[in-house]
């Protein structure tokens, strides 16, 4: 007689139990812990809502990663699970076997379901869904409110049925339920709805915020106090904020926005796309930063010489690992300001992006000594600027000793373009040959990319990447 895989037997046991749903529910008190995940998966796939409700009430793990089973939000399943939670919440004493404290509706927890279904096993060491870890974790927070984790991506004009039902359920049980999310994304969502949703979320749980809305400055200022309440945010991205005609009131809006950084004691990554409202007053924001940043992105805007000076002098950027100033026009800036900034961050900087900054040969002449100090640099991009072959050769020689540099993106040499700025393929081919000879002369294996915009094939204002120029000890291409 053949011996079947124990996990295969668990699968068969789960399917067999569900042939009689009433029997399955009645046996949960005595069912081995190992059978719960498989039975839940079978009930989920077969939409056995009564069994799902009963399983929730007897769930022997701290966390139920329901979101890991749902390819798309399913309202019927959510209703069954929440009905089961309602029974638990109504009971003065939780059932002996039930250890459930967290319902996770995020697209996560697949490792848990794979482990119990017999797929390739890989369990995170931080998992709270291993039987042996249950009692100790329960002991740490015996009286904590029940937690529901969700992914909040607010991108429609109105909320879908799944989110609407969940929020209504949470609102009616605020005293016993904490609604949590780690990442908040807002894309073209009415302010009234944003306020309503966030009023039900534990804001101190949010660690990452993306705001990508076509708002005017007063709207961002209206939203800013909510940002301040997200006090544990570690990564903040704000983009597409429009600046209307200059008004005296704009200064008040900027103060209201920048002052919120005083409340963000965990902020490490700050990304601001098109922050035109900071022109001439970047120092206001820098003074309000409470922690040194790991990454700073300020793109597609104008910064004054005063802004760049304050940036290079700020103690909160002295430990930067990533700096992106793409689209910040340096054409009319004092050429010594950007080198001063690089010197400040040279000991820690790993990624530097200066794309479409209007950088020309004389800017780079000032920049090269400071750039060569950035020995930790791994990624560097100068796409979309205006450099000659002679200057590019100097740059390649200055950066040759930066052994960690593995991703280099440069603009096409000016010699590759016609007087009208149109790319000339034959000239580009000649420049590529010359650049390869320079790499060969330097003698270190290296790959560089020469990029230009707009794309010659589609005309889009995106960077086009032809084949890289590669020098290696074995191959020349």
PDB file of N, CA, C and O in Angstrom, residues 419-461:
ATOM      1  N   UNK A 419      23.008  71.449 -35.584  1.00  0.00           N
ATOM      2  CA  UNK A 419      22.850  72.801 -35.049  1.00  0.00           C
ATOM      3  C   UNK A 419      21.448  73.029 -34.509  1.00  0.00           C
ATOM      4  O   UNK A 419      21.226  73.861 -33.625  1.00  0.00           O
ATOM      5  N   UNK A 420      20.473  72.275 -35.028  1.00  0.00           N
ATOM      6  CA  UNK A 420      19.090  72.392 -34.575  1.00  0.00           C
ATOM      7  C   UNK A 420      18.786  71.464 -33.394  1.00  0.00           C
ATOM      8  O   UNK A 420      17.645  71.376 -32.949  1.00  0.00           O
ATOM      9  N   UNK A 421      19.796  70.757 -32.912  1.00  0.00           N
ATOM     10  CA  UNK A 421      19.594  69.861 -31.781  1.00  0.00           C
ATOM     11  C   UNK A 421      19.033  68.506 -32.152  1.00  0.00           C
ATOM     12  O   UNK A 421      18.557  67.779 -31.286  1.00  0.00           O
ATOM     13  N   UNK A 422      19.078  68.142 -33.420  1.00  0.00           N
ATOM     14  CA  UNK A 422      18.558  66.846 -33.883  1.00  0.00           C
ATOM     15  C   UNK A 422      19.683  65.812 -33.854  1.00  0.00           C
ATOM     16  O   UNK A 422      20.800  66.073 -34.307  1.00  0.00           O
ATOM     17  N   UNK A 423      19.381  64.634 -33.327  1.00  0.00           N
ATOM     18  CA  UNK A 423      20.380  63.575 -33.221  1.00  0.00           C
ATOM     19  C   UNK A 423      20.814  63.098 -34.603  1.00  0.00           C
ATOM     20  O   UNK A 423      19.984  62.830 -35.469  1.00  0.00           O
ATOM     21  N   UNK A 424      22.130  62.987 -34.781  1.00  0.00           N
ATOM     22  CA  UNK A 424      22.706  62.489 -36.027  1.00  0.00           C
ATOM     23  C   UNK A 424      23.315  61.108 -35.772  1.00  0.00           C
ATOM     24  O   UNK A 424      24.339  60.994 -35.095  1.00  0.00           O
ATOM     25  N   UNK A 425      22.682  60.035 -36.249  1.00  0.00           N
ATOM     26  CA  UNK A 425      23.148  58.678 -35.932  1.00  0.00           C
ATOM     27  C   UNK A 425      24.612  58.424 -36.262  1.00  0.00           C
ATOM     28  O   UNK A 425      25.321  57.758 -35.493  1.00  0.00           O
ATOM     29  N   UNK A 426      25.087  58.940 -37.394  1.00  0.00           N
ATOM     30  CA  UNK A 426      26.483  58.691 -37.770  1.00  0.00           C
ATOM     31  C   UNK A 426      27.435  59.368 -36.783  1.00  0.00           C
ATOM     32  O   UNK A 426      28.476  58.806 -36.409  1.00  0.00           O
ATOM     33  N   UNK A 427      27.076  60.572 -36.347  1.00  0.00           N
ATOM     34  CA  UNK A 427      27.915  61.266 -35.367  1.00  0.00           C
ATOM     35  C   UNK A 427      27.885  60.542 -34.021  1.00  0.00           C
ATOM     36  O   UNK A 427      28.910  60.455 -33.321  1.00  0.00           O
ATOM     37  N   UNK A 428      26.693  60.037 -33.639  1.00  0.00           N
ATOM     38  CA  UNK A 428      26.575  59.305 -32.382  1.00  0.00           C
ATOM     39  C   UNK A 428      27.449  58.054 -32.403  1.00  0.00           C
ATOM     40  O   UNK A 428      28.126  57.742 -31.413  1.00  0.00           O
ATOM     41  N   UNK A 429      27.456  57.356 -33.543  1.00  0.00           N
ATOM     42  CA  UNK A 429      28.281  56.149 -33.662  1.00  0.00           C
ATOM     43  C   UNK A 429      29.754  56.485 -33.465  1.00  0.00           C
ATOM     44  O   UNK A 429      30.499  55.741 -32.804  1.00  0.00           O
ATOM     45  N   UNK A 430      30.192  57.613 -34.030  1.00  0.00           N
ATOM     46  CA  UNK A 430      31.579  58.026 -33.863  1.00  0.00           C
ATOM     47  C   UNK A 430      31.884  58.349 -32.401  1.00  0.00           C
ATOM     48  O   UNK A 430      32.934  57.971 -31.862  1.00  0.00           O
ATOM     49  N   UNK A 431      30.959  59.040 -31.753  1.00  0.00           N
ATOM     50  CA  UNK A 431      31.148  59.373 -30.332  1.00  0.00           C
ATOM     51  C   UNK A 431      31.216  58.119 -29.469  1.00  0.00           C
ATOM     52  O   UNK A 431      32.019  58.034 -28.524  1.00  0.00           O
ATOM     53  N   UNK A 432      30.377  57.151 -29.781  1.00  0.00           N
ATOM     54  CA  UNK A 432      30.389  55.897 -29.025  1.00  0.00           C
ATOM     55  C   UNK A 432      31.743  55.200 -29.162  1.00  0.00           C
ATOM     56  O   UNK A 432      32.280  54.647 -28.197  1.00  0.00           O
ATOM     57  N   UNK A 433      32.279  55.215 -30.369  1.00  0.00           N
ATOM     58  CA  UNK A 433      33.591  54.603 -30.603  1.00  0.00           C
ATOM     59  C   UNK A 433      34.663  55.305 -29.769  1.00  0.00           C
ATOM     60  O   UNK A 433      35.521  54.656 -29.149  1.00  0.00           O
ATOM     61  N   UNK A 434      34.606  56.629 -29.741  1.00  0.00           N
ATOM     62  CA  UNK A 434      35.584  57.388 -28.977  1.00  0.00           C
ATOM     63  C   UNK A 434      35.439  57.133 -27.480  1.00  0.00           C
ATOM     64  O   UNK A 434      36.438  57.020 -26.754  1.00  0.00           O
ATOM     65  N   UNK A 435      34.210  57.038 -27.007  1.00  0.00           N
ATOM     66  CA  UNK A 435      33.985  56.773 -25.589  1.00  0.00           C
ATOM     67  C   UNK A 435      34.486  55.387 -25.196  1.00  0.00           C
ATOM     68  O   UNK A 435      35.046  55.193 -24.102  1.00  0.00           O
ATOM     69  N   UNK A 436      34.306  54.422 -26.082  1.00  0.00           N
ATOM     70  CA  UNK A 436      34.814  53.069 -25.813  1.00  0.00           C
ATOM     71  C   UNK A 436      36.333  53.082 -25.715  1.00  0.00           C
ATOM     72  O   UNK A 436      36.923  52.412 -24.852  1.00  0.00           O
ATOM     73  N   UNK A 437      36.979  53.860 -26.573  1.00  0.00           N
ATOM     74  CA  UNK A 437      38.442  53.955 -26.521  1.00  0.00           C
ATOM     75  C   UNK A 437      38.901  54.576 -25.205  1.00  0.00           C
ATOM     76  O   UNK A 437      39.928  54.190 -24.652  1.00  0.00           O
ATOM     77  N   UNK A 438      38.124  55.542 -24.715  1.00  0.00           N
ATOM     78  CA  UNK A 438      38.458  56.155 -23.427  1.00  0.00           C
ATOM     79  C   UNK A 438      38.364  55.126 -22.310  1.00  0.00           C
ATOM     80  O   UNK A 438      39.244  55.021 -21.450  1.00  0.00           O
ATOM     81  N   UNK A 439      37.277  54.330 -22.317  1.00  0.00           N
ATOM     82  CA  UNK A 439      37.110  53.284 -21.294  1.00  0.00           C
ATOM     83  C   UNK A 439      38.242  52.268 -21.377  1.00  0.00           C
ATOM     84  O   UNK A 439      38.768  51.808 -20.348  1.00  0.00           O
ATOM     85  N   UNK A 440      38.622  51.929 -22.598  1.00  0.00           N
ATOM     86  CA  UNK A 440      39.710  50.967 -22.796  1.00  0.00           C
ATOM     87  C   UNK A 440      41.016  51.521 -22.235  1.00  0.00           C
ATOM     88  O   UNK A 440      41.797  50.809 -21.595  1.00  0.00           O
ATOM     89  N   UNK A 441      41.231  52.814 -22.460  1.00  0.00           N
ATOM     90  CA  UNK A 441      42.456  53.456 -21.980  1.00  0.00           C
ATOM     91  C   UNK A 441      42.495  53.494 -20.453  1.00  0.00           C
ATOM     92  O   UNK A 441      43.556  53.350 -19.843  1.00  0.00           O
ATOM     93  N   UNK A 442      41.329  53.671 -19.837  1.00  0.00           N
ATOM     94  CA  UNK A 442      41.266  53.704 -18.374  1.00  0.00           C
ATOM     95  C   UNK A 442      41.511  52.325 -17.769  1.00  0.00           C
ATOM     96  O   UNK A 442      41.933  52.205 -16.614  1.00  0.00           O
ATOM     97  N   UNK A 443      41.178  51.266 -18.525  1.00  0.00           N
ATOM     98  CA  UNK A 443      41.577  49.922 -18.140  1.00  0.00           C
ATOM     99  C   UNK A 443      40.726  49.206 -17.124  1.00  0.00           C
ATOM    100  O   UNK A 443      41.049  48.089 -16.731  1.00  0.00           O
ATOM    101  N   UNK A 444      39.628  49.811 -16.685  1.00  0.00           N
ATOM    102  CA  UNK A 444      38.756  49.143 -15.700  1.00  0.00           C
ATOM    103  C   UNK A 444      37.479  48.684 -16.367  1.00  0.00           C
ATOM    104  O   UNK A 444      36.847  49.461 -17.099  1.00  0.00           O
ATOM    105  N   UNK A 445      37.069  47.418 -16.161  1.00  0.00           N
ATOM    106  CA  UNK A 445      35.788  46.957 -16.725  1.00  0.00           C
ATOM    107  C   UNK A 445      34.659  47.898 -16.316  1.00  0.00           C
ATOM    108  O   UNK A 445      34.515  48.256 -15.137  1.00  0.00           O
ATOM    109  N   UNK A 446      33.842  48.273 -17.303  1.00  0.00           N
ATOM    110  CA  UNK A 446      32.863  49.324 -17.026  1.00  0.00           C
ATOM    111  C   UNK A 446      31.777  49.320 -18.090  1.00  0.00           C
ATOM    112  O   UNK A 446      32.042  49.021 -19.263  1.00  0.00           O
ATOM    113  N   UNK A 447      30.563  49.671 -17.677  1.00  0.00           N
ATOM    114  CA  UNK A 447      29.441  49.792 -18.603  1.00  0.00           C
ATOM    115  C   UNK A 447      28.809  51.169 -18.415  1.00  0.00           C
ATOM    116  O   UNK A 447      28.490  51.556 -17.286  1.00  0.00           O
ATOM    117  N   UNK A 448      28.642  51.894 -19.524  1.00  0.00           N
ATOM    118  CA  UNK A 448      27.957  53.187 -19.446  1.00  0.00           C
ATOM    119  C   UNK A 448      26.841  53.215 -20.486  1.00  0.00           C
ATOM    120  O   UNK A 448      26.898  52.526 -21.501  1.00  0.00           O
ATOM    121  N   UNK A 449      25.822  54.017 -20.191  1.00  0.00           N
ATOM    122  CA  UNK A 449      24.689  54.185 -21.101  1.00  0.00           C
ATOM    123  C   UNK A 449      24.648  55.633 -21.573  1.00  0.00           C
ATOM    124  O   UNK A 449      24.751  56.559 -20.766  1.00  0.00           O
ATOM    125  N   UNK A 450      24.493  55.807 -22.875  1.00  0.00           N
ATOM    126  CA  UNK A 450      24.343  57.144 -23.450  1.00  0.00           C
ATOM    127  C   UNK A 450      22.880  57.296 -23.860  1.00  0.00           C
ATOM    128  O   UNK A 450      22.368  56.530 -24.681  1.00  0.00           O
ATOM    129  N   UNK A 451      22.199  58.275 -23.283  1.00  0.00           N
ATOM    130  CA  UNK A 451      20.746  58.383 -23.431  1.00  0.00           C
ATOM    131  C   UNK A 451      20.369  59.729 -24.039  1.00  0.00           C
ATOM    132  O   UNK A 451      21.070  60.729 -23.845  1.00  0.00           O
ATOM    133  N   UNK A 452      19.255  59.769 -24.741  1.00  0.00           N
ATOM    134  CA  UNK A 452      18.785  61.036 -25.287  1.00  0.00           C
ATOM    135  C   UNK A 452      17.275  61.066 -25.324  1.00  0.00           C
ATOM    136  O   UNK A 452      16.593  60.048 -25.230  1.00  0.00           O
ATOM    137  N   UNK A 453      16.748  62.273 -25.410  1.00  0.00           N
ATOM    138  CA  UNK A 453      15.311  62.512 -25.449  1.00  0.00           C
ATOM    139  C   UNK A 453      15.045  63.648 -26.430  1.00  0.00           C
ATOM    140  O   UNK A 453      15.865  64.539 -26.574  1.00  0.00           O
ATOM    141  N   UNK A 454      13.890  63.633 -27.160  1.00  0.00           N
ATOM    142  CA  UNK A 454      12.847  62.599 -27.111  1.00  0.00           C
ATOM    143  C   UNK A 454      13.282  61.326 -27.822  1.00  0.00           C
ATOM    144  O   UNK A 454      14.266  61.320 -28.559  1.00  0.00           O
ATOM    145  N   UNK A 455      12.542  60.255 -27.584  1.00  0.00           N
ATOM    146  CA  UNK A 455      12.824  58.979 -28.230  1.00  0.00           C
ATOM    147  C   UNK A 455      12.686  59.137 -29.746  1.00  0.00           C
ATOM    148  O   UNK A 455      11.659  59.619 -30.236  1.00  0.00           O
ATOM    149  N   UNK A 456      13.694  58.730 -30.527  1.00  0.00           N
ATOM    150  CA  UNK A 456      13.622  58.886 -31.983  1.00  0.00           C
ATOM    151  C   UNK A 456      12.602  57.968 -32.643  1.00  0.00           C
ATOM    152  O   UNK A 456      12.229  58.187 -33.793  1.00  0.00           O
ATOM    153  N   UNK A 457      12.150  56.946 -31.936  1.00  0.00           N
ATOM    154  CA  UNK A 457      11.203  55.998 -32.523  1.00  0.00           C
ATOM    155  C   UNK A 457       9.751  56.405 -32.322  1.00  0.00           C
ATOM    156  O   UNK A 457       8.932  56.326 -33.231  1.00  0.00           O
ATOM    157  N   UNK A 458       9.427  56.861 -31.092  1.00  0.00           N
ATOM    158  CA  UNK A 458       8.034  57.186 -30.811  1.00  0.00           C
ATOM    159  C   UNK A 458       7.791  58.681 -30.609  1.00  0.00           C
ATOM    160  O   UNK A 458       6.650  59.132 -30.606  1.00  0.00           O
ATOM    161  N   UNK A 459       8.859  59.453 -30.421  1.00  0.00           N
ATOM    162  CA  UNK A 459       8.707  60.891 -30.246  1.00  0.00           C
ATOM    163  C   UNK A 459       8.318  61.316 -28.853  1.00  0.00           C
ATOM    164  O   UNK A 459       8.208  62.506 -28.568  1.00  0.00           O
ATOM    165  N   UNK A 460       8.108  60.347 -27.946  1.00  0.00           N
ATOM    166  CA  UNK A 460       7.726  60.699 -26.579  1.00  0.00           C
ATOM    167  C   UNK A 460       8.881  61.384 -25.857  1.00  0.00           C
ATOM    168  O   UNK A 460      10.056  61.131 -26.143  1.00  0.00           O
ATOM    169  N   UNK A 461       8.520  62.232 -24.909  1.00  0.00           N
ATOM    170  CA  UNK A 461       9.535  62.942 -24.143  1.00  0.00           C
ATOM    171  C   UNK A 461      10.069  62.053 -23.022  1.00  0.00           C
ATOM    172  O   UNK A 461      10.003  62.362 -21.847  1.00  0.00           O
TER     173      UNK A 461
END
